[in-house]
Coordinates of C-alpha atoms in Angstrom, one line a residue:
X1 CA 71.6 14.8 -0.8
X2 CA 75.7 15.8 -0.6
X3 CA 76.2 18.2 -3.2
X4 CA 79.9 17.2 -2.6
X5 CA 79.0 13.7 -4.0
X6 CA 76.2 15.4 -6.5
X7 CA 79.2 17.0 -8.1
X8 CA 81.4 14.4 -7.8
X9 CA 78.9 12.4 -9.8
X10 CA 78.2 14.9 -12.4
X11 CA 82.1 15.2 -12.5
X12 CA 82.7 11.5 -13.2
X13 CA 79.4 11.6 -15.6
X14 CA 80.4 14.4 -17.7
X15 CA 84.4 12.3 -17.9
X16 CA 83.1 9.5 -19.3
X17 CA 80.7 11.2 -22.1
X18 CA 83.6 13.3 -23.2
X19 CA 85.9 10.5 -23.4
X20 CA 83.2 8.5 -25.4
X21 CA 82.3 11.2 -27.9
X22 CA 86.2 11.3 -28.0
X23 CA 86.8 8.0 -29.4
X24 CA 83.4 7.9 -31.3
X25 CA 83.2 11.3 -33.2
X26 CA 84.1 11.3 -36.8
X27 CA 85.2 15.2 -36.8
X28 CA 88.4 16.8 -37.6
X29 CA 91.1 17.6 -34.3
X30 CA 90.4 21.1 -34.7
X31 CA 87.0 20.8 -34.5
X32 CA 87.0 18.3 -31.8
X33 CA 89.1 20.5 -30.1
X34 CA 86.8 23.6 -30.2
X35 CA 84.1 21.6 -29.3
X36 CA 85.3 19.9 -26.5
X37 CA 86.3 23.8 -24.8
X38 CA 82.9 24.8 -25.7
X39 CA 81.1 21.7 -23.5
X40 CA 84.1 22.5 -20.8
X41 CA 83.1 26.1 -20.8
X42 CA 79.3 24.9 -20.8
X43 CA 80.0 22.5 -17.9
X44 CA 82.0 25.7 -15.7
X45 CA 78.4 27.4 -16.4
X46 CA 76.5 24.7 -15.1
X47 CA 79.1 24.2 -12.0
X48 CA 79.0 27.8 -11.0
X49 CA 75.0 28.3 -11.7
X50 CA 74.7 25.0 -9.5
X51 CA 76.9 26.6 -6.4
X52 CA 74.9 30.2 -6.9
X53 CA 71.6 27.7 -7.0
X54 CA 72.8 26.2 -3.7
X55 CA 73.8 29.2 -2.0
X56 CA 70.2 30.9 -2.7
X57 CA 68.8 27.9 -1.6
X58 CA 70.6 27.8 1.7
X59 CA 70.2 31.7 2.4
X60 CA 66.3 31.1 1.4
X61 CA 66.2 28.2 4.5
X62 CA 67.9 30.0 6.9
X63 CA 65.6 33.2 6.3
X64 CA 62.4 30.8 6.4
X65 CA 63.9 28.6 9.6
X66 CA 64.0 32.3 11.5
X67 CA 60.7 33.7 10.4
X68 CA 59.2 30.3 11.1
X69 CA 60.8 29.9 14.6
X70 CA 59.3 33.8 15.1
X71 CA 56.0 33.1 13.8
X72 CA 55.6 29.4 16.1
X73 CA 57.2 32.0 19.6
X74 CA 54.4 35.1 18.6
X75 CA 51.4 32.2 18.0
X76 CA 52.4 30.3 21.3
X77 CA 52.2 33.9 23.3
X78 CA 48.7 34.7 21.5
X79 CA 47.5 31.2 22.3
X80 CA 48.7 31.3 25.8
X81 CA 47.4 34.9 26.4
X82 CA 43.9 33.6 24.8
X83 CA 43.9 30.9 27.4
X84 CA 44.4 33.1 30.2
X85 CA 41.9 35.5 28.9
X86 CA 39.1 32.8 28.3
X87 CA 40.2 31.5 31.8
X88 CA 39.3 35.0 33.2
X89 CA 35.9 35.1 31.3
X90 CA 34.9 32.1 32.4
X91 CA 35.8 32.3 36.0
X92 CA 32.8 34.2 37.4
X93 CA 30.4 31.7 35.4
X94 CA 31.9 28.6 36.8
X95 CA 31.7 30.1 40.2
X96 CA 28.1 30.6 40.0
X97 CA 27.7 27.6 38.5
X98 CA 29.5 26.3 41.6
X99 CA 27.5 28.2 43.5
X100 CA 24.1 27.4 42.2
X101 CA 25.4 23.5 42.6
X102 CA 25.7 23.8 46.1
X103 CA 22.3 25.7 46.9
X104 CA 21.0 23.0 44.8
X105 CA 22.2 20.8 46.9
X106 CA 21.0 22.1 49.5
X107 CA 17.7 22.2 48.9
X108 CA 17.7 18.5 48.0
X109 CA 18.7 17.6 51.5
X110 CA 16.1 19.9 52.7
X111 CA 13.4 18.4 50.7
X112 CA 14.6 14.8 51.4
X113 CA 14.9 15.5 55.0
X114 CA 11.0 17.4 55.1
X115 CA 9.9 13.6 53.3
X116 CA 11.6 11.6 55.6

C-alpha cells in the first residue's frame, strides 16, 4: 500500500468528521474550539507515531533482506561443499561397483562361451 495515499486518505477522513461534528455538535465555541485542538493535536500524534511506525518497519526489512540474503549465500556454500564431499565418499564405491560390473561381465561371457 502507498503510505502517501494512506495519509492522504486518513487526511481527507479525519476533514470530513471534523467538519461534521462541526455542524452537528450542540457545544458552546469555546468548547468546540478546545476540542477541535485537542483531536488536531491527537491526529499530529497519530501522524508522527505512523511515520516512526513506518520507519521501524522499513529499517526492520532492510536488516531481515540482508541477513536473509547472508543466510541463503552461507547455506548454498554448505550445500555445495556437502555435495562435493558426498561426491568424494562415494567415488571409490561406485568404482568398485564399476569394477565388480565389469568382472561380472566377464565371467558371463566366459560361462556362455564354455556352454556354447
Amino acid at each position: 500500500m502507498n503510505t502517501k495515499s494512506l495519509l492522504s486518505g486518513l487526511f481527507v477522513g479525519s476533514t470530513i468528521v471534523g467538519a461534521i461534528t462541526l455542524l452537528t455538535t450542540p457545544t458552546s465555541g469555546k468548547d468546540l474550539r478546545t476540542s477541535c485542538k485537542e483531536s488536531a493535536r491527537k491526529v499530529q500524534k497519530g501522524f508522527e507515531q505512523l511515520a516512526k511506525d513506518s520507519q521501524t518497519a522499513s529499517i526492520q526489512l532492510k536488516t531481515t533482506a540482508k541477513v536473509g540474503k547472508e543466510t541463503f549465500v552461507t547455506v548454498g556454500e554448505e550445500v555445495k561443499d556437502s555435495i562435493n564431499d558426498w561426491k568424494k565418499d562415494v567415488e571409490p564405491a561406485l568404482n568398485q561397483l564399476k569394477n565388480d560390473i565389469e568382472a561380472l561381465q566377464k565371467n558371463v561371457e566366459q560361462s556362455r562361451k564354455a556352454i556354447d
